[in-house]
């Protein structure tokens, strides 16, 4: 599985379910992959046929890419499911993706240096 930015949540999902994969059929594996991918998105964004594609390859199975409307039935299979709990961002990262404000020095206003 290839993942880009914010991939830690997807890795966490995949590691959590790793033992389940041995007994999953292809449809279940695809759903697991889509759930992991969905966990990389901001909460206000969903997987759609416009921002998601995947490929399947395996022993005795030719490489096949699923994109656009071919993804729709698989997305419907995870629609309405609750997302995995997301880790809060580190304290030095702003929630809206902007850079955090410069830290304010911990200095009492009355303690001023005098320059001669």
Short mmCIF file of C-alpha atoms in Angstrom, two decimals:
data_model
loop_
_atom_site.label_atom_id
_atom_site.label_comp_id
_atom_site.label_asym_id
_atom_site.label_seq_id
_atom_site.Cartn_x
_atom_site.Cartn_y
_atom_site.Cartn_z
CA UNK A 1 0.00 0.00 0.00
CA UNK A 2 1.42 3.40 -0.96
CA UNK A 3 0.58 6.30 1.32
CA UNK A 4 1.61 9.93 1.38
CA UNK A 5 1.28 12.66 3.95
CA UNK A 6 -0.43 11.83 7.25
CA UNK A 7 0.35 8.18 6.72
CA UNK A 8 0.89 7.39 10.41
CA UNK A 9 -2.83 6.90 11.04
CA UNK A 10 -3.03 4.45 8.12
CA UNK A 11 -0.01 2.53 9.39
CA UNK A 12 -1.57 2.38 12.83
CA UNK A 13 -4.82 0.99 11.38
CA UNK A 14 -2.98 -1.62 9.30
CA UNK A 15 -0.80 -2.72 12.23
CA UNK A 16 -3.86 -3.02 14.47
CA UNK A 17 -5.62 -5.32 11.97
CA UNK A 18 -2.57 -7.19 10.65
CA UNK A 19 -3.57 -10.56 12.12
CA UNK A 20 -7.01 -10.33 10.49
CA UNK A 21 -5.60 -10.10 6.96
CA UNK A 22 -4.61 -13.78 6.79
CA UNK A 23 -8.24 -14.87 6.80
CA UNK A 24 -9.74 -12.03 4.72
CA UNK A 25 -11.00 -12.46 1.19
CA UNK A 26 -10.18 -9.90 -1.50
CA UNK A 27 -13.27 -7.76 -0.82
CA UNK A 28 -12.45 -7.54 2.89
CA UNK A 29 -8.81 -6.65 2.15
CA UNK A 30 -9.92 -3.84 -0.15
CA UNK A 31 -12.24 -2.50 2.55
CA UNK A 32 -9.40 -2.59 5.09
CA UNK A 33 -7.20 -0.66 2.65
CA UNK A 34 -9.89 1.95 2.07
CA UNK A 35 -10.48 2.35 5.80
CA UNK A 36 -6.77 2.88 6.37
CA UNK A 37 -6.66 5.40 3.53
CA UNK A 38 -9.75 7.19 4.86
CA UNK A 39 -8.04 7.61 8.23
CA UNK A 40 -5.36 9.77 6.56
CA UNK A 41 -7.93 12.38 5.50
CA UNK A 42 -8.98 15.37 7.57
CA UNK A 43 -12.25 14.69 9.44
CA UNK A 44 -14.23 17.03 7.19
CA UNK A 45 -13.12 15.21 4.03
CA UNK A 46 -14.37 11.85 2.74
CA UNK A 47 -13.05 9.35 0.25
CA UNK A 48 -14.76 9.79 -3.11
CA UNK A 49 -14.40 8.46 -6.62
CA UNK A 50 -12.48 11.67 -7.40
CA UNK A 51 -9.80 11.38 -4.71
CA UNK A 52 -9.34 7.61 -4.45
CA UNK A 53 -8.05 4.82 -6.62
CA UNK A 54 -6.45 1.48 -5.88
CA UNK A 55 -4.94 -1.47 -7.66
CA UNK A 56 -5.11 -5.20 -7.05
CA UNK A 57 -2.49 -7.76 -7.99
CA UNK A 58 -1.76 -11.23 -6.72
CA UNK A 59 -0.79 -14.75 -7.50
CA UNK A 60 -2.72 -15.86 -10.58
CA UNK A 61 -4.38 -12.44 -10.74
CA UNK A 62 -3.46 -9.76 -13.24
CA UNK A 63 -2.75 -6.20 -12.16
CA UNK A 64 -5.96 -4.17 -12.27
CA UNK A 65 -6.50 -0.51 -11.42
CA UNK A 66 -9.81 0.64 -9.94
CA UNK A 67 -10.52 4.33 -10.33
CA UNK A 68 -13.37 6.73 -10.93
CA UNK A 69 -16.71 4.92 -10.89
CA UNK A 70 -15.10 1.48 -10.46
CA UNK A 71 -14.23 2.55 -6.89
CA UNK A 72 -17.83 3.52 -6.00
CA UNK A 73 -19.08 0.04 -4.94
CA UNK A 74 -16.08 -0.39 -2.65
CA UNK A 75 -16.57 3.04 -1.08
CA UNK A 76 -20.23 2.15 -0.51
CA UNK A 77 -18.99 -0.88 1.45
CA UNK A 78 -17.39 1.36 4.10
CA UNK A 79 -19.85 4.25 3.94
CA UNK A 80 -21.41 5.13 7.27
CA UNK A 81 -18.75 3.32 9.30
CA UNK A 82 -17.19 5.30 12.10
CA UNK A 83 -13.60 6.37 11.52
CA UNK A 84 -10.83 5.11 13.75
CA UNK A 85 -9.96 7.37 16.63
CA UNK A 86 -7.36 9.82 15.50
CA UNK A 87 -4.35 10.82 17.53
CA UNK A 88 -4.36 14.51 18.52
CA UNK A 89 -1.71 16.57 16.75
CA UNK A 90 1.49 17.35 18.62
CA UNK A 91 1.25 20.54 20.71
CA UNK A 92 3.43 22.57 18.35
CA UNK A 93 1.11 21.97 15.36
CA UNK A 94 -1.92 24.20 14.89
CA UNK A 95 -5.26 22.41 14.40
CA UNK A 96 -6.08 24.20 11.14
CA UNK A 97 -2.78 23.30 9.47
CA UNK A 98 -1.35 26.78 9.88
CA UNK A 99 1.98 27.37 11.51
CA UNK A 100 1.69 27.89 15.26
CA UNK A 101 2.12 31.42 16.54
CA UNK A 102 5.52 32.44 17.81
CA UNK A 103 5.81 31.48 21.45
CA UNK A 104 5.55 34.38 23.85
CA UNK A 105 8.45 34.74 26.26
CA UNK A 106 7.65 33.94 29.85
CA UNK A 107 8.69 37.34 31.20
CA UNK A 108 6.97 39.60 33.65
CA UNK A 109 6.16 42.91 31.95
CA UNK A 110 7.50 44.82 34.95
CA UNK A 111 10.91 43.19 34.60
CA UNK A 112 12.44 45.34 31.89
CA UNK A 113 16.05 45.69 31.04
CA UNK A 114 17.40 49.15 31.07
CA UNK A 115 19.97 50.04 28.48
CA UNK A 116 22.36 52.89 29.27
#
